[in-house]
Amino acid sequence: MKSKKISLLILIIVGLGILQFFDPLPLSRDENIKSSENDTEDAKYLKSASDSIHVIDFPLLAKARPKDLIDMSLSFPEDLQKLDGQKVSLIGFMAPFDSLEDMSRCMIVPSYVGCTFCTPPNLRQVVFVTQGNNDSETNYPFIEEPSHVTGIFRITEPDSTHEGKTQGFVYAIENAKVVPYTGDAPKRAAGHATTNGHNKGQSNTQLPPVTLSDLLNEVASMMNQEPLHTIKFEKVSTEMFSQNITEELEVTYPKSGRTARTQAFSLLGLIPENIDWLEVLVGFELEHHVVKSDHTGKRIIILESVPFNHPFVRLDLVGAIAESIILQHIRKDSQESKTESPKNEDTRRAEESLISGIEKTIIRRYAIAKSISPSIPPPVGFTPAGKKFAGTTLLSRWYTLPSFVGPFFIDFLVGPTGPLSNLKSTFQRPPSTMMEFLRPLWYKNASLWERDTVPTDFGNKFMKKSPILTDVLGIGGLIPWLAQPNSSYVARSIAGQWAGDRWALWNFPDGSAAILLETRWQDEKSALEFSQSIPEHLFQWLFPHKEGSSTVRILRGSTLAALNRIDPFIK
């Protein structure tokens, strides 16, 4: 029962999937009579509901703004804070929490959870509901049609003690009465198409035709930013599309350091041994894209085998146009400033997160304006051309993190509908770490955290020979790495106290390799928590902790001989 509850909660709230529920078991004749009587009582109850009850809806609940992805704290507007502890009513759809047979504890969401084509609700779109009390033997039935909920409203603050908070919810309605709603059908959630559209499926739906120039102008208008150079659109074959993506990734990861980076990530357990770094990343890209911009922002390639006016293709094209415009302006600014310095991987991925955040924001706003579900599936018959490799889940988490934290950061700065022109100061002083995307308050106020950069030559005191490659893992790399033995929540919480890190890799004549990772933390307590959560490895050595220190060093080797080649006792 417990595992079922957790699965339902995660799938609905986090959005990793959408549940489909079966109809409840048929009622007996006596139960039908009782149900009919209850319906009559419920109707009377609705008619006699007090005018003092505050009516809330899901758009109001969505006004709560996340402000931190580490502790998942939220900022609630004043009109929501005033309703805490007040009696409210809400219309939505019921979803089970414990069991489909008993809805004494359930969830209310904005759309029917069996809908395959709807975007799953986020934390601010799920309300935890309790009916009756813990001693009650009454079983509350599942209601398939829209439900009307009345009860005491609770929001989750740091000092809250209500059950909804202990179960991980942002909102709760206690001492609730839930009855079928008999009024006009509630407004569907954003991106939720018509019922007929759902029955047919959206994978074959075509949007009204639009010229590329008109679409370019529309995206530029949404961004309030014009392209600086002509953007060339080109339809290409599957082979050429794959080749272009490979070439773009070669720009990001030059051949000179690619093998060493693969070795380093393999020693950290983020990628299997003897696997091609580029092939894996190309596979990730081909799985999710049919349209791509090049690194100059002057050329966009479109897979010729997909229908141009399909919603999935249109949204991908909108994103590529937005990315091209951003890239053109970033390159112009960097050329004018003439202060661009070599980027470590964490800084490069911070820039990528900013670009991805704007791109995904434009896609979401366009989808809402055109009534397209952001989770629209690819066209029927579309088959990704890239290879899939076993054991690359953690690398996928690492690679796709910018597309997750970027939109959150943009939403934090400008809100869900605010003008993107307000980001001008952000481009003038962009975040330099992935940490600032997960904790944007730290970006806005640098005094909230301690940044402790590890020098590039930190490994030289452990070996006479310089490492073949050194780089920064950052919180974006630490989270998937720590997730190997820990839950995602624990990994995120621990990595959220990061202050700096750097790794160095050595290769030896016998074909073995060793990696040294030095991490620095906000305080000694954070460093000790990290030490206790490090994934195990057959050939690993953890440097002894020094009292008062917030530094943790880990040494790993591909063999015991490799581990012993580096003297960890050298100060």
XYZ file of C-alpha atoms in Angstrom:
571
model
C 0.000 0.000 0.000
C 2.799 2.348 0.924
C 4.615 1.818 -2.374
C 1.392 2.408 -4.291
C 0.868 5.679 -2.451
C 4.390 6.866 -3.160
C 4.122 5.911 -6.843
C 0.878 7.810 -7.284
C 2.222 10.853 -5.507
C 5.455 11.011 -7.460
C 3.842 10.403 -10.842
C 1.219 13.098 -10.379
C 3.205 15.777 -8.579
C 6.650 15.508 -10.120
C 5.254 14.906 -13.575
C 7.214 11.799 -14.495
C 3.992 10.244 -15.820
C 0.218 10.432 -15.797
C -1.941 7.880 -14.067
C -4.925 6.040 -15.544
C -7.523 4.823 -13.127
C -10.129 2.068 -13.477
C -13.778 2.583 -12.625
C -14.725 1.630 -9.059
C -16.396 -1.739 -8.473
C -20.170 -1.676 -9.133
C -22.279 -0.856 -6.100
C -24.777 -3.254 -4.653
C -28.521 -2.394 -4.693
C -28.435 -1.191 -1.053
C -25.321 0.837 -1.707
C -26.985 2.394 -4.752
C -29.942 3.480 -2.633
C -27.559 4.941 -0.022
C -25.579 6.682 -2.764
C -28.756 8.213 -4.188
C -29.723 9.507 -0.756
C -26.263 10.980 -0.305
C -26.527 12.721 -3.697
C -29.726 14.409 -2.543
C -28.071 15.501 0.697
C -25.056 16.745 -1.214
C -27.233 18.834 -3.488
C -28.906 20.391 -0.457
C -25.508 21.028 1.067
C -24.285 22.873 -2.022
C -27.382 25.037 -2.145
C -27.096 25.959 1.533
C -23.338 26.683 1.442
C -22.539 29.916 3.242
C -21.633 32.996 1.220
C -18.727 33.494 3.626
C -16.854 30.582 2.077
C -13.941 31.795 -0.015
C -13.923 30.409 -3.555
C -10.458 29.464 -4.791
C -9.274 28.012 -8.095
C -6.089 26.572 -9.562
C -4.932 29.800 -11.263
C -4.958 31.403 -7.806
C -2.974 28.496 -6.346
C -0.445 28.824 -9.186
C 0.446 32.312 -7.934
C 2.749 30.737 -5.363
C 6.256 31.112 -6.718
C 9.093 28.642 -6.080
C 12.197 30.480 -4.904
C 14.622 27.625 -4.273
C 15.036 24.188 -5.872
C 17.126 22.833 -2.996
C 14.777 23.293 -0.050
C 11.745 23.700 -2.384
C 10.623 26.848 -0.552
C 7.800 28.940 -1.998
C 6.766 32.559 -1.878
C 3.007 32.987 -1.377
C 1.185 36.166 -2.444
C -0.716 38.050 0.239
C -4.154 37.002 -1.050
C -3.208 33.338 -0.550
C -1.634 33.902 2.854
C -4.860 35.518 4.099
C -6.803 32.363 3.234
C -4.643 30.096 5.417
C -6.966 28.622 8.065
C -10.104 29.911 6.326
C -12.996 27.894 4.923
C -12.745 27.595 1.142
C -14.343 25.808 -1.787
C -12.552 24.400 -4.837
C -13.650 22.578 -7.979
C -11.337 19.983 -9.493
C -10.828 16.295 -10.180
C -10.208 13.625 -7.582
C -7.097 11.432 -7.527
C -6.362 8.715 -4.922
C -3.646 9.062 -2.321
C -3.880 5.810 -0.336
C -6.333 3.664 -2.225
C -8.941 3.946 -4.939
C -11.415 2.274 -2.565
C -11.090 4.936 0.137
C -10.838 8.662 -0.553
C -10.632 9.785 3.079
C -7.232 11.069 2.015
C -7.040 12.078 -1.636
C -5.754 14.714 -4.014
C -7.591 17.306 -6.086
C -6.025 18.296 -9.412
C -7.119 20.646 -12.222
C -7.708 17.985 -14.899
C -8.847 14.385 -14.976
C -5.729 12.349 -14.203
C -6.550 9.655 -16.741
C -5.962 12.130 -19.572
C -2.963 10.911 -21.551
C -2.267 14.184 -23.338
C -2.366 16.685 -20.464
C 0.673 18.186 -18.846
C 0.987 16.599 -15.375
C 0.220 19.050 -12.553
C 3.104 20.565 -10.635
C 3.405 21.009 -6.882
C 1.263 24.140 -6.933
C -1.546 22.388 -8.799
C -2.179 19.508 -6.382
C -4.210 19.885 -3.185
C -4.071 17.274 -0.418
C -7.572 16.652 0.960
C -8.633 14.898 4.176
C -12.231 13.818 4.829
C -13.455 12.627 8.215
C -10.913 11.848 10.928
C -8.419 9.098 11.695
C -10.928 7.227 13.885
C -13.683 7.266 11.274
C -14.664 3.909 9.755
C -16.446 5.602 6.844
C -15.158 4.831 3.355
C -15.374 7.801 1.022
C -15.963 6.862 -2.651
C -13.971 7.910 -5.675
C -15.778 10.578 -7.741
C -15.039 10.341 -11.441
C -16.800 13.550 -12.512
C -15.684 17.042 -11.393
C -15.709 17.399 -7.606
C -16.696 20.253 -5.324
C -14.474 20.441 -2.228
C -15.220 22.516 0.871
C -13.034 22.662 3.984
C -10.292 24.458 5.885
C -7.484 25.672 3.621
C -3.834 25.283 4.600
C -0.666 26.474 2.908
C 2.756 25.030 3.676
C 5.106 27.431 5.424
C 8.375 26.540 7.236
C 6.557 26.457 10.613
C 3.437 24.626 9.371
C 2.407 21.399 11.147
C -0.615 20.265 9.112
C -0.711 16.761 7.602
C -0.436 18.063 4.052
C 3.023 19.415 4.808
C 4.201 16.139 6.343
C 3.054 14.372 3.160
C 5.019 16.794 0.959
C 2.189 19.023 -0.354
C 2.122 22.779 -0.868
C -1.638 23.026 -0.195
C -4.167 21.090 1.854
C -7.875 21.242 2.623
C -8.757 19.705 6.006
C -12.103 18.509 7.401
C -13.297 18.487 3.833
C -16.596 17.566 2.277
C -16.275 16.374 -1.321
C -19.332 15.966 -3.536
C -19.938 15.728 -7.293
C -20.042 19.119 -8.943
C -23.203 19.635 -10.972
C -22.555 23.099 -12.422
C -20.843 24.112 -15.636
C -17.753 22.082 -16.437
C -14.636 23.593 -14.876
C -12.210 25.347 -17.172
C -9.533 22.982 -18.412
C -5.942 23.461 -17.370
C -3.569 25.294 -19.706
C -2.457 23.112 -22.578
C -5.408 20.772 -22.065
C -7.119 20.189 -25.409
C -10.707 19.214 -26.035
C -12.189 15.903 -24.996
C -12.688 14.896 -28.622
C -9.086 15.788 -29.318
C -8.025 13.536 -26.474
C -10.087 10.637 -27.737
C -8.493 10.910 -31.122
C -5.008 11.648 -29.807
C -2.968 14.687 -30.768
C -0.072 12.999 -32.500
C -1.650 13.555 -35.945
C -3.051 17.044 -35.341
C -1.855 19.766 -37.726
C -1.653 23.463 -36.876
C -2.683 26.191 -39.328
C 0.168 26.834 -41.774
C 2.590 29.678 -41.012
C 5.533 30.993 -42.986
C 8.980 30.826 -41.443
C 9.373 34.593 -41.659
C 6.055 35.151 -39.844
C 7.010 32.638 -37.151
C 10.409 34.306 -36.757
C 8.729 37.698 -36.321
C 6.261 36.254 -33.804
C 9.013 34.737 -31.662
C 11.106 37.913 -31.868
C 8.076 39.904 -30.723
C 7.547 37.565 -27.755
C 11.200 38.032 -26.812
C 11.152 41.764 -27.497
C 14.452 41.197 -29.285
C 15.250 41.141 -32.991
C 17.863 38.868 -34.600
C 21.103 40.652 -35.428
C 21.810 38.500 -38.499
C 19.721 36.647 -41.047
C 18.687 33.200 -39.821
C 18.860 30.551 -42.528
C 16.356 27.676 -42.344
C 17.346 24.420 -43.999
C 15.524 21.080 -44.265
C 17.935 18.165 -44.072
C 17.913 14.374 -44.192
C 18.108 12.221 -41.075
C 21.772 11.491 -41.780
C 22.622 15.163 -42.243
C 20.627 16.134 -39.148
C 22.602 13.665 -37.048
C 25.882 14.818 -38.588
C 25.120 18.477 -37.823
C 24.327 17.699 -34.183
C 27.581 15.749 -33.918
C 29.542 18.691 -35.327
C 27.896 21.103 -32.883
C 28.779 18.858 -29.943
C 32.370 18.656 -31.208
C 32.542 22.432 -30.830
C 31.443 22.110 -27.190
C 33.619 19.095 -26.441
C 36.801 19.244 -28.564
C 38.581 16.024 -29.385
C 41.637 17.059 -27.334
C 39.819 16.582 -24.031
C 36.940 14.297 -24.924
C 38.613 10.978 -24.117
C 39.873 12.251 -20.768
C 36.433 13.632 -19.873
C 34.870 10.281 -20.686
C 37.426 8.551 -18.438
C 36.742 10.979 -15.604
C 32.966 10.540 -15.806
C 33.416 6.781 -16.072
C 35.531 6.725 -12.874
C 32.777 8.737 -11.180
C 30.194 6.181 -12.291
C 28.247 8.603 -14.497
C 28.925 6.765 -17.754
C 29.878 3.143 -18.566
C 33.447 2.291 -19.520
C 34.556 2.170 -23.169
C 31.652 4.194 -24.481
C 31.773 7.032 -27.000
C 30.951 10.368 -25.332
C 29.687 12.007 -28.517
C 27.518 9.078 -29.570
C 25.712 9.125 -26.228
C 25.057 12.886 -26.336
C 23.968 12.762 -29.988
C 21.482 10.066 -28.977
C 20.095 12.338 -26.236
C 19.617 15.175 -28.729
C 18.013 13.060 -31.455
C 15.578 11.604 -28.952
C 14.071 15.013 -28.178
C 14.640 17.237 -31.205
C 13.659 17.471 -34.857
C 14.859 21.087 -35.158
C 18.219 22.516 -33.996
C 20.072 25.824 -34.083
C 23.811 25.907 -34.708
C 26.241 27.535 -32.246
C 26.397 30.792 -34.264
C 22.650 31.384 -34.165
C 22.622 31.962 -37.929
C 21.381 28.583 -39.131
C 18.488 26.319 -38.148
C 18.178 22.791 -39.507
C 14.831 20.991 -39.711
C 14.427 17.244 -40.143
C 12.787 16.919 -43.557
C 10.885 13.730 -42.690
C 8.569 15.382 -40.106
C 5.395 17.360 -40.930
C 6.215 21.050 -40.635
C 2.868 22.050 -39.073
C 2.741 19.317 -36.449
C 2.533 20.849 -32.918
C 5.625 18.962 -31.680
C 7.651 20.213 -34.649
C 6.265 23.753 -34.311
C 7.240 24.011 -30.636
C 10.720 22.665 -31.383
C 11.056 25.233 -34.168
C 9.915 28.059 -31.874
C 12.568 27.012 -29.376
C 15.303 26.896 -32.025
C 14.397 30.392 -33.244
C 14.516 31.733 -29.673
C 17.889 30.062 -29.119
C 19.300 31.518 -32.352
C 18.303 35.067 -31.392
C 19.817 34.679 -27.904
C 23.067 33.225 -29.278
C 23.479 36.107 -31.715
C 23.134 38.679 -28.913
C 25.417 36.766 -26.515
C 28.176 36.601 -29.117
C 27.787 40.288 -29.911
C 28.043 41.224 -26.227
C 31.107 39.026 -25.677
C 32.865 40.525 -28.718
C 32.133 44.071 -27.552
C 33.256 43.460 -23.966
C 36.484 41.706 -25.049
C 36.715 40.277 -21.540
C 35.686 36.710 -22.236
C 37.910 34.274 -20.349
C 38.162 30.491 -20.689
C 35.092 28.838 -19.177
C 35.107 25.803 -16.931
C 32.342 23.269 -17.476
C 30.173 24.620 -14.669
C 30.307 28.172 -16.056
C 29.626 26.936 -19.595
C 26.605 24.987 -18.384
C 25.395 28.063 -16.497
C 25.344 29.955 -19.805
C 23.571 26.995 -21.383
C 20.987 27.052 -18.589
C 20.244 30.730 -19.186
C 19.761 30.170 -22.912
C 17.643 27.061 -22.314
C 15.552 28.912 -19.734
C 14.550 31.606 -22.193
C 14.022 29.052 -24.956
C 11.723 26.872 -22.817
C 9.863 29.944 -21.532
C 9.104 31.068 -25.091
C 7.979 27.530 -25.997
C 5.640 27.408 -22.992
C 4.137 30.813 -23.718
C 3.653 29.984 -27.395
C 2.034 26.653 -26.475
C -0.405 28.359 -24.114
C -1.267 31.001 -26.724
C -1.956 28.312 -29.352
C -3.658 25.842 -26.939
C -0.963 23.222 -27.498
C -0.051 20.794 -24.760
C 3.658 21.316 -23.935
C 3.921 17.531 -23.580
C 2.603 16.865 -27.081
C 4.097 13.611 -28.430
C 6.154 13.506 -31.642
C 4.447 12.820 -34.982
C 3.213 9.285 -35.559
C 5.950 7.243 -37.132
C 8.796 9.445 -35.877
C 11.714 7.281 -34.765
C 14.799 8.878 -33.153
C 17.882 8.153 -35.245
C 20.353 8.125 -32.365
C 21.663 5.104 -30.510
C 20.573 4.268 -26.983
C 23.159 3.034 -24.519
C 22.535 1.100 -21.340
C 23.766 2.648 -18.113
C 23.540 6.280 -19.247
C 20.633 7.408 -17.045
C 22.854 9.423 -14.688
C 24.638 11.090 -17.593
C 21.238 11.970 -19.062
C 20.285 13.659 -15.784
C 23.528 15.609 -15.870
C 23.124 16.575 -19.533
C 19.477 17.672 -19.344
C 19.691 19.612 -16.060
C 20.082 23.043 -17.772
C 16.737 22.577 -19.547
C 15.124 21.978 -16.143
C 16.704 24.670 -13.967
C 16.830 27.327 -16.707
C 13.036 27.853 -16.988
C 12.737 27.918 -13.185
C 15.367 30.664 -12.997
C 13.636 32.756 -15.686
C 10.260 32.325 -13.977
C 11.833 33.465 -10.710
C 13.176 36.637 -12.342
C 10.242 37.725 -14.529
C 7.290 35.555 -13.519
C 5.174 33.357 -15.798
C 4.047 36.256 -18.013
C 6.544 39.059 -17.334
C 8.423 40.730 -20.203
C 11.737 39.093 -21.071
C 13.189 42.542 -21.663
C 13.521 42.666 -17.857
C 16.407 40.208 -18.215
C 18.783 42.861 -19.579
C 20.649 43.163 -16.269
C 20.922 39.362 -16.091
C 22.742 39.267 -19.420
C 25.043 42.019 -18.188
C 25.829 39.969 -15.059
C 24.965 36.352 -15.895
C 25.176 33.552 -13.302
C 28.583 31.875 -13.359
C 27.571 28.632 -11.625
C 24.753 26.124 -11.885
C 24.174 26.675 -8.162
C 22.716 30.113 -8.861
C 20.029 28.533 -11.043
C 18.907 26.173 -8.319
C 19.172 28.885 -5.657
C 18.361 32.165 -7.469
C 18.273 34.088 -4.190
C 21.994 33.333 -3.980
C 22.373 34.846 -7.436
C 20.553 38.015 -6.401
C 22.401 38.307 -3.090
C 25.949 36.923 -3.131
C 26.273 37.485 0.619
C 23.940 34.529 1.226
C 26.633 32.027 0.345
C 30.354 31.432 0.345
C 32.035 30.821 -3.016
C 35.331 28.951 -2.579
C 36.943 28.220 -5.952
C 39.468 25.382 -6.202
C 42.618 26.484 -8.116
C 43.273 24.850 -11.477
C 46.683 23.586 -10.302
C 45.371 22.007 -7.079
C 46.454 18.521 -8.191
C 50.080 19.403 -8.812
C 51.080 18.858 -5.186
C 49.958 15.224 -5.388
C 51.869 14.278 -8.523
C 55.036 15.509 -10.224
C 53.255 14.881 -13.496
C 50.465 17.363 -14.348
C 46.983 15.914 -14.938
C 45.866 15.439 -18.542
C 42.606 17.275 -17.817
C 41.083 19.241 -14.967
C 37.628 20.800 -14.758
C 34.752 21.691 -12.437
C 31.926 19.259 -11.709
C 29.610 21.793 -10.048
C 26.301 21.081 -8.372
C 24.968 19.926 -11.751
C 27.426 17.034 -11.663
C 27.309 16.383 -7.928
C 23.539 15.824 -7.839
C 23.457 12.840 -10.257
C 26.708 11.519 -8.756
C 25.305 11.565 -5.209
C 22.019 10.091 -6.474
C 23.753 6.746 -7.052
C 23.387 5.596 -3.413
C 20.925 8.266 -2.216
C 17.481 9.540 -3.144
C 17.243 12.525 -5.480
C 15.981 14.648 -2.586
C 18.970 13.746 -0.375
C 21.407 14.263 -3.256
C 19.946 17.685 -3.989
C 19.910 18.742 -0.318
C 23.555 17.794 0.235
C 24.829 19.249 -3.045
C 22.902 22.443 -2.253
C 25.627 23.458 0.217
C 28.367 23.411 -2.449
C 30.980 26.179 -2.437
C 33.380 24.940 -5.118
C 35.095 21.886 -6.589
C 37.542 20.678 -9.191
C 38.632 17.302 -10.489
C 41.913 16.242 -12.086
C 42.606 13.113 -14.141
C 45.894 11.229 -14.646
C 46.610 8.442 -17.134
C 49.414 5.944 -16.533
C 51.584 3.831 -18.905
C 49.846 0.591 -17.931
C 46.518 1.944 -19.222
C 45.087 2.690 -15.767
C 43.755 6.069 -14.639
C 43.043 7.967 -11.422
C 40.858 10.952 -10.577
C 41.183 13.345 -7.670
C 38.089 15.336 -6.704
C 38.391 18.228 -4.262
C 35.134 19.710 -3.002
C 34.542 22.723 -0.777
C 31.393 23.415 1.242
C 29.557 26.186 3.051
C 30.650 24.882 6.460
C 32.161 21.876 8.210
C 28.763 20.294 8.848
C 27.948 20.326 5.121
C 31.341 18.810 4.325
C 30.786 15.958 6.801
C 27.299 15.265 5.413
C 28.791 15.054 1.930
C 31.552 12.710 3.156
C 28.979 10.306 4.568
C 27.009 10.247 1.294
C 29.804 9.587 -1.215
C 29.076 6.607 -3.501
C 31.174 3.532 -2.789
C 33.876 2.376 -5.197
C 36.232 -0.589 -5.199
C 39.356 1.564 -5.524
C 38.600 4.729 -3.581
C 40.358 6.628 -0.830
C 38.792 9.435 1.219
C 41.265 11.890 2.713
C 41.082 12.096 6.545
C 38.919 14.927 7.840
C 40.647 17.803 9.604
C 38.688 19.424 12.405
C 37.149 22.717 11.304
C 37.732 22.000 7.617
C 35.016 22.399 4.978
C 37.079 20.619 2.310
C 36.591 17.002 1.215
C 38.985 15.183 -1.133
C 38.269 11.860 -2.825
C 40.730 9.784 -4.815
C 39.574 7.036 -7.199
C 41.505 4.700 -9.448
C 40.585 2.314 -12.210
C 42.895 -0.195 -10.463
C 44.554 -0.482 -7.072
C 47.909 0.280 -8.690
C 46.512 3.513 -10.131
C 45.187 4.493 -6.710
C 48.580 3.947 -5.133
C 50.416 6.045 -7.715
C 49.093 9.241 -6.108
C 50.392 9.921 -2.619
C 47.437 11.289 -0.587
C 49.663 12.090 2.367
C 51.545 14.871 0.575
C 50.419 18.175 2.021
